[in-house]
DNA sequence: CATATTGACTTGAAATATGAAAGAGGTTGG
DNA sequence: CCAACCTCTTTCATATTTCAAGTCAATATG
């Protein structure tokens, strides 16, 4: 389904999605038009979901990065989920997981006091276990 | 530091980073050039870190999404970290966390058998607790 | 065997976007 | 008040994208 050139294209786009099709073509040994055609196909197939941007979260005012394990008290999850809806500004991801707990909630906060408020309110709906991200490293080299 | 227009720009870029500066300008009520100038400044300030693309992980052959809590046995983390280096294809993020455990490791696998292999090898370096992502939902609406 | 058919790429011309320079308008500080 | 400074706009040369043919190779069809 994906050949080697497609993978190269995806790799380049992961690193810089604003590259021109002409430049992208040069990198993967195609003309700009051929590259553009392949990219279009990848979009249509749903392989490429979205073009986006990674932001420095500290610089946009959300330095406190947390993962919160959620253990819902009741069998009904809707109160918890609508609580999340109310706090979309903080919520980055809410993963429904197997294993310990029901959800793994990834959130960002401007500071600890807002985190504290959030947790206090969260505790009306669920039990939780908090982990704060100290650092994000992908290996020895990074 | 960031005014309202900057935030609008970031919002648009999060949704579509391949938008032309001209179109972006229209969306935030500026000319293309003014928008481009602001974007350039956001890049220089480090607010914008990278332009990238979100891929359908299932369609590129990595459907099994996991979070693995890591509890290192020894005080030396380097063996674990170089183990991660060896398996970069699987590793999406390795967060150093406070709270329970030392790291929260986010990985993707093509199938359960590769996950199994990975865990077996991982167990030489650390104890772990596995969570498999069943679904990713950010609230009632999604 | 000759001939369609298909898919992926290339070419070239027109439409569109980008980037640099010059200018207009508003704000700040001496 | 005036000069300096920002930020935005306008203009125009340059670069990129898009669209319509056209080429080429591989595969299927009579």
Short mmCIF file of C-alpha atoms (C1' of nucleotides) in Angstrom, two decimals:
data_model
loop_
_atom_site.label_atom_id
_atom_site.label_comp_id
_atom_site.label_asym_id
_atom_site.label_seq_id
_atom_site.Cartn_x
_atom_site.Cartn_y
_atom_site.Cartn_z
CA UNK A 1 0.00 0.00 0.00
CA UNK A 2 2.75 2.44 0.92
CA UNK A 3 5.90 2.13 -1.15
CA UNK A 4 9.34 3.41 -0.23
CA UNK A 5 8.78 6.81 -1.83
CA UNK A 6 5.54 7.31 0.11
CA UNK A 7 7.38 6.60 3.33
CA UNK A 8 10.08 9.09 2.42
CA UNK A 9 7.42 11.67 1.66
CA UNK A 10 5.76 11.09 5.05
CA UNK A 11 9.11 11.36 6.78
CA UNK A 12 9.81 14.70 5.13
CA UNK A 13 6.33 16.00 5.94
CA UNK A 14 6.69 14.93 9.57
CA UNK A 15 9.80 17.07 9.77
CA UNK A 16 8.43 20.00 7.80
CA UNK A 17 4.90 20.00 6.52
CA UNK A 18 5.23 23.46 4.99
CA UNK A 19 7.82 22.35 2.47
CA UNK A 20 6.93 23.25 -1.12
CA UNK A 21 5.93 20.36 -3.36
CA UNK A 22 8.82 21.30 -5.61
CA UNK A 23 11.37 20.91 -2.82
CA UNK A 24 9.65 17.79 -1.55
CA UNK A 25 9.93 16.37 -5.04
CA UNK A 26 13.66 17.07 -5.14
CA UNK A 27 14.16 15.31 -1.81
CA UNK A 28 12.43 12.13 -2.93
CA UNK A 29 13.63 12.27 -6.57
CA UNK A 30 10.39 13.26 -8.22
CA UNK A 31 9.10 16.38 -9.90
CA UNK A 32 7.00 18.70 -7.79
CA UNK A 33 3.88 17.58 -9.61
CA UNK A 34 4.50 13.90 -9.04
CA UNK A 35 5.13 14.57 -5.36
CA UNK A 36 1.95 16.65 -5.13
CA UNK A 37 -0.02 13.82 -6.73
CA UNK A 38 1.27 11.30 -4.22
CA UNK A 39 0.55 13.61 -1.31
CA UNK A 40 -2.98 14.12 -2.61
CA UNK A 41 -3.48 10.39 -2.77
CA UNK A 42 -2.15 9.94 0.76
CA UNK A 43 -4.66 12.55 1.93
CA UNK A 44 -7.53 10.85 0.14
CA UNK A 45 -6.61 7.47 1.55
CA UNK A 46 -6.66 8.97 5.03
CA UNK A 47 -3.02 8.21 5.72
CA UNK A 48 -2.40 11.92 6.20
CA UNK A 49 -5.01 13.12 8.66
CA UNK A 50 -4.00 16.71 9.23
CA UNK A 51 -1.28 19.28 8.73
CA UNK A 52 -0.44 20.86 12.03
CA UNK A 53 2.15 22.65 14.05
CA UNK A 54 3.95 21.83 17.28
CA UNK A 55 3.99 24.67 19.75
CA UNK A 56 6.22 25.33 22.71
CA UNK A 57 3.62 24.72 25.42
CA UNK A 58 5.56 26.63 28.04
CA UNK A 59 5.65 29.70 25.80
CA UNK A 60 1.93 29.68 25.19
CA UNK A 61 1.28 29.60 28.90
CA UNK A 62 0.75 25.91 29.70
CA UNK A 63 4.01 24.70 31.26
CA UNK A 64 2.59 22.12 33.67
CA UNK A 65 2.26 18.83 31.81
CA UNK A 66 0.43 16.00 33.55
CA UNK A 67 -0.87 12.49 33.09
CA UNK A 68 -3.76 11.55 35.33
CA UNK A 69 -4.93 7.99 35.79
CA UNK A 70 -8.68 7.96 36.19
CA UNK A 71 -10.59 5.42 38.28
CA UNK A 72 -14.28 6.18 37.91
CA UNK A 73 -16.38 5.57 40.96
CA UNK A 74 -19.69 4.92 39.23
CA UNK A 75 -20.51 2.83 36.19
CA UNK A 76 -21.68 5.96 34.43
CA UNK A 77 -18.85 7.82 32.73
CA UNK A 78 -20.88 10.67 31.28
CA UNK A 79 -20.50 13.04 34.25
CA UNK A 80 -16.73 12.65 33.99
CA UNK A 81 -16.76 13.11 30.22
CA UNK A 82 -18.89 16.23 30.36
CA UNK A 83 -16.57 17.54 33.06
CA UNK A 84 -13.77 17.17 30.52
CA UNK A 85 -15.84 19.02 27.94
CA UNK A 86 -16.05 21.94 30.34
CA UNK A 87 -12.26 22.00 30.68
CA UNK A 88 -11.17 21.50 27.10
CA UNK A 89 -8.53 24.17 27.50
CA UNK A 90 -6.58 21.85 29.80
CA UNK A 91 -7.30 18.50 28.19
CA UNK A 92 -4.91 17.31 25.53
CA UNK A 93 -5.99 13.66 25.34
CA UNK A 94 -8.26 11.28 27.15
CA UNK A 95 -7.35 7.69 26.39
CA UNK A 96 -9.69 4.86 27.26
CA UNK A 97 -7.33 2.15 28.38
CA UNK A 98 -7.15 -1.45 29.38
CA UNK A 99 -5.18 -2.28 32.50
CA UNK A 100 -5.25 -0.33 35.70
CA UNK A 101 -7.86 2.42 35.68
CA UNK A 102 -10.44 3.42 33.08
CA UNK A 103 -8.82 6.39 31.40
CA UNK A 104 -5.45 7.99 31.04
CA UNK A 105 -5.95 11.74 30.90
CA UNK A 106 -3.25 14.02 29.51
CA UNK A 107 -3.60 17.64 30.56
CA UNK A 108 -1.67 20.91 30.54
CA UNK A 109 -2.02 23.70 33.06
CA UNK A 110 -0.70 27.26 33.39
CA UNK A 111 0.36 26.63 36.99
CA UNK A 112 -0.08 24.36 39.97
CA UNK A 113 -2.96 26.31 41.45
CA UNK A 114 -5.10 25.70 38.36
CA UNK A 115 -4.04 22.06 38.46
CA UNK A 116 -5.13 21.97 42.10
CA UNK A 117 -8.54 23.43 41.30
CA UNK A 118 -8.98 21.01 38.46
CA UNK A 119 -8.13 18.02 40.64
CA UNK A 120 -10.45 19.14 43.39
CA UNK A 121 -13.32 19.33 40.96
CA UNK A 122 -12.28 16.11 39.22
CA UNK A 123 -12.49 14.31 42.54
CA UNK A 124 -16.27 14.84 42.56
CA UNK A 125 -16.50 12.40 39.68
CA UNK A 126 -13.57 10.04 39.90
CA UNK A 127 -10.58 8.87 41.85
CA UNK A 128 -7.27 9.60 40.24
CA UNK A 129 -3.55 9.19 40.44
CA UNK A 130 -1.42 12.10 39.27
CA UNK A 131 1.89 12.03 37.40
CA UNK A 132 3.67 15.24 36.52
CA UNK A 133 6.02 15.27 33.55
CA UNK A 134 9.49 16.38 34.58
CA UNK A 135 11.11 15.93 31.23
CA UNK A 136 10.42 14.42 27.87
CA UNK A 137 13.26 12.36 26.58
CA UNK A 138 13.18 9.77 23.90
CA UNK A 139 16.51 8.15 24.65
CA UNK A 140 20.08 8.84 25.56
CA UNK A 141 20.63 11.06 22.56
CA UNK A 142 17.80 13.50 23.11
CA UNK B 1 3.65 38.48 24.46
CA UNK B 2 0.99 36.79 22.35
CA UNK B 3 -1.91 38.98 21.38
CA UNK B 4 -5.32 37.87 20.21
CA UNK B 5 -4.30 37.77 16.53
CA UNK B 6 -1.29 35.59 17.31
CA UNK B 7 -3.54 33.13 19.09
CA UNK B 8 -5.89 33.06 16.13
CA UNK B 9 -2.95 32.42 13.84
CA UNK B 10 -1.77 29.53 16.00
CA UNK B 11 -5.28 28.09 16.08
CA UNK B 12 -5.49 28.16 12.29
CA UNK B 13 -2.04 26.62 11.90
CA UNK B 14 -2.92 23.86 14.35
CA UNK B 15 -5.85 22.98 12.12
CA UNK B 16 -4.02 23.38 8.82
CA UNK B 17 -0.37 24.25 8.73
CA UNK B 18 -0.21 24.14 4.93
CA UNK B 19 -2.56 27.08 4.53
CA UNK B 20 -1.15 29.85 2.34
CA UNK B 21 -0.12 33.04 4.10
CA UNK B 22 -2.65 34.86 1.95
CA UNK B 23 -5.54 32.70 3.14
CA UNK B 24 -4.26 32.78 6.70
CA UNK B 25 -4.24 36.56 6.47
CA UNK B 26 -7.86 36.58 5.33
CA UNK B 27 -8.89 34.38 8.24
CA UNK B 28 -7.32 36.66 10.84
CA UNK B 29 -8.09 39.95 9.04
CA UNK B 30 -4.61 40.81 7.87
CA UNK B 31 -2.86 40.87 4.52
CA UNK B 32 -0.84 37.82 3.61
CA UNK B 33 2.38 39.71 4.25
CA UNK B 34 1.37 40.85 7.71
CA UNK B 35 0.37 37.30 8.57
CA UNK B 36 3.66 35.96 7.21
CA UNK B 37 5.58 38.49 9.30
CA UNK B 38 3.80 37.40 12.45
CA UNK B 39 4.36 33.74 11.69
CA UNK B 40 8.04 34.43 11.11
CA UNK B 41 8.25 36.16 14.46
CA UNK B 42 6.48 33.27 16.21
CA UNK B 43 9.03 30.93 14.67
CA UNK B 44 11.95 33.07 15.79
CA UNK B 45 10.57 33.33 19.31
CA UNK B 46 10.35 29.55 19.45
CA UNK B 47 6.59 29.54 19.97
CA UNK B 48 6.22 27.52 16.77
CA UNK B 49 8.61 24.60 17.05
CA UNK B 50 7.83 22.61 13.96
CA UNK B 51 5.42 22.12 11.11
CA UNK B 52 4.30 18.54 10.99
CA UNK B 53 1.62 16.15 9.93
CA UNK B 54 -0.64 13.76 11.81
CA UNK B 55 -0.79 10.31 10.30
CA UNK B 56 -3.32 7.55 10.71
CA UNK B 57 -1.12 5.20 12.74
CA UNK B 58 -3.25 2.18 11.91
CA UNK B 59 -2.83 2.85 8.19
CA UNK B 60 0.93 3.11 8.40
CA UNK B 61 1.10 -0.23 10.16
CA UNK B 62 1.21 0.65 13.86
CA UNK B 63 -2.30 0.06 15.21
CA UNK B 64 -1.39 -1.08 18.75
CA UNK B 65 -1.10 2.00 20.95
CA UNK B 66 0.28 1.54 24.46
CA UNK B 67 1.34 3.38 27.57
CA UNK B 68 3.85 1.57 29.72
CA UNK B 69 4.67 2.62 33.27
CA UNK B 70 8.32 1.98 33.93
CA UNK B 71 9.77 1.10 37.33
CA UNK B 72 13.52 0.82 36.95
CA UNK B 73 15.19 -1.80 39.07
CA UNK B 74 18.61 -0.24 39.32
CA UNK B 75 19.64 3.32 40.00
CA UNK B 76 21.25 3.47 36.58
CA UNK B 77 18.81 4.37 33.85
CA UNK B 78 21.22 4.25 30.93
CA UNK B 79 20.66 0.60 30.02
CA UNK B 80 16.94 1.28 29.79
CA UNK B 81 17.48 4.44 27.77
CA UNK B 82 19.80 2.79 25.30
CA UNK B 83 17.28 -0.02 25.00
CA UNK B 84 14.79 2.64 23.89
CA UNK B 85 17.30 3.97 21.38
CA UNK B 86 17.45 0.53 19.84
CA UNK B 87 13.67 0.48 19.43
CA UNK B 88 12.99 3.98 18.22
CA UNK B 89 10.54 2.66 15.66
CA UNK B 90 8.15 1.79 18.49
CA UNK B 91 8.79 4.65 20.88
CA UNK B 92 6.66 7.74 20.53
CA UNK B 93 7.47 9.39 23.85
CA UNK B 94 9.30 8.66 27.03
CA UNK B 95 8.22 10.99 29.82
CA UNK B 96 10.19 11.26 33.00
CA UNK B 97 7.51 11.62 35.63
CA UNK B 98 6.93 12.30 39.24
CA UNK B 99 4.53 10.05 41.09
CA UNK B 100 4.37 6.32 40.73
CA UNK B 101 7.17 4.93 38.59
CA UNK B 102 10.10 6.63 36.87
CA UNK B 103 8.94 6.95 33.31
CA UNK B 104 5.77 6.83 31.29
CA UNK B 105 6.58 5.29 27.94
CA UNK B 106 4.26 5.74 24.97
CA UNK B 107 4.76 3.18 22.21
CA UNK B 108 3.12 1.92 19.02
CA UNK B 109 3.37 -1.59 17.64
CA UNK B 110 2.31 -3.35 14.44
CA UNK B 111 0.76 -6.22 16.41
CA UNK B 112 0.65 -7.93 19.77
CA UNK B 113 3.47 -10.31 19.01
CA UNK B 114 5.92 -7.45 18.50
CA UNK B 115 4.57 -5.87 21.67
CA UNK B 116 5.20 -9.16 23.44
CA UNK B 117 8.78 -9.35 22.20
CA UNK B 118 9.38 -5.77 23.23
CA UNK B 119 8.02 -6.37 26.74
CA UNK B 120 10.07 -9.49 27.19
CA UNK B 121 13.23 -7.62 26.34
CA UNK B 122 12.16 -4.57 28.35
CA UNK B 123 11.82 -6.78 31.41
CA UNK B 124 15.59 -7.30 31.41
CA UNK B 125 15.98 -3.67 32.40
CA UNK B 126 12.87 -2.62 34.26
CA UNK B 127 9.59 -3.62 35.77
CA UNK B 128 6.58 -2.25 34.01
CA UNK B 129 2.82 -1.95 34.00
CA UNK B 130 1.09 -2.02 30.62
CA UNK B 131 -1.95 -0.06 29.48
CA UNK B 132 -3.35 -0.55 25.99
CA UNK B 133 -5.29 2.30 24.41
CA UNK B 134 -8.77 1.16 23.41
CA UNK B 135 -10.01 4.49 22.21
CA UNK B 136 -9.03 8.11 22.21
CA UNK B 137 -11.85 10.37 23.16
CA UNK B 138 -11.64 13.90 24.39
CA UNK B 139 -15.16 14.19 25.72
CA UNK B 140 -18.77 13.38 25.05
CA UNK B 141 -18.76 15.08 21.70
CA UNK B 142 -15.88 13.27 20.11
"C1'" DC C 1 1.04 -10.72 -32.14
"C1'" DA C 2 -0.88 -6.36 -32.32
"C1'" DT C 3 -3.69 -3.22 -29.72
"C1'" DA C 4 -6.19 -1.15 -25.93
"C1'" DT C 5 -5.98 0.14 -21.09
"C1'" DT C 6 -4.09 1.68 -17.02
"C1'" DG C 7 -1.10 4.06 -13.80
"C1'" DA C 8 2.63 6.98 -12.77
"C1'" DC C 9 5.43 10.44 -14.24
"C1'" DT C 10 6.93 14.76 -17.13
"C1'" DT C 11 6.29 18.98 -19.69
"C1'" DG C 12 4.77 23.64 -20.45
"C1'" DA C 13 1.67 27.57 -19.87
"C1'" DA C 14 -1.52 30.12 -17.04
"C1'" DA C 15 -3.02 31.30 -12.42
"C1'" DT C 16 -1.56 32.05 -7.87
"C1'" DA C 17 1.43 32.84 -3.91
"C1'" DT C 18 5.67 34.58 -1.91
"C1'" DG C 19 9.18 37.92 -0.59
"C1'" DA C 20 11.49 42.41 -0.71
"C1'" DA C 21 11.27 47.35 -0.88
"C1'" DA C 22 8.93 51.57 -0.19
"C1'" DG C 23 5.30 54.06 2.01
"C1'" DA C 24 1.27 55.12 5.28
"C1'" DG C 25 -0.67 55.40 9.90
"C1'" DG C 26 -0.55 55.12 14.74
"C1'" DT C 27 2.00 55.08 19.23
"C1'" DT C 28 5.82 56.14 22.40
"C1'" DG C 29 9.27 58.96 24.56
"C1'" DG C 30 12.36 62.91 24.51
"C1'" DC D 1 5.95 68.88 18.48
"C1'" DC D 2 9.04 65.78 16.34
"C1'" DA D 3 11.64 61.76 15.56
"C1'" DA D 4 11.94 56.87 16.14
"C1'" DC D 5 9.68 52.78 15.99
"C1'" DC D 6 6.13 49.27 14.95
"C1'" DT D 7 3.01 47.19 12.25
"C1'" DC D 8 0.46 46.93 8.36
"C1'" DT D 9 -0.37 47.83 3.24
"C1'" DT D 10 0.88 48.33 -1.57
"C1'" DT D 11 3.50 47.13 -5.50
"C1'" DC D 12 6.17 44.27 -8.37
"C1'" DA D 13 9.62 40.78 -9.55
"C1'" DT D 14 10.29 35.96 -8.62
"C1'" DA D 15 8.87 31.36 -7.40
"C1'" DT D 16 5.36 27.91 -6.88
"C1'" DT D 17 1.16 25.55 -7.85
"C1'" DT D 18 -2.29 23.93 -10.90
"C1'" DC D 19 -4.24 22.21 -15.05
"C1'" DA D 20 -4.21 20.05 -19.43
"C1'" DA D 21 -1.83 17.35 -22.56
"C1'" DG D 22 1.59 14.11 -23.63
"C1'" DT D 23 5.16 10.20 -22.73
"C1'" DC D 24 6.37 5.75 -21.19
"C1'" DA D 25 6.13 1.12 -19.35
"C1'" DA D 26 3.49 -2.65 -17.67
"C1'" DT D 27 -0.61 -5.34 -18.09
"C1'" DA D 28 -4.68 -7.01 -20.05
"C1'" DT D 29 -7.62 -8.12 -24.43
"C1'" DG D 30 -9.06 -9.71 -28.93
#
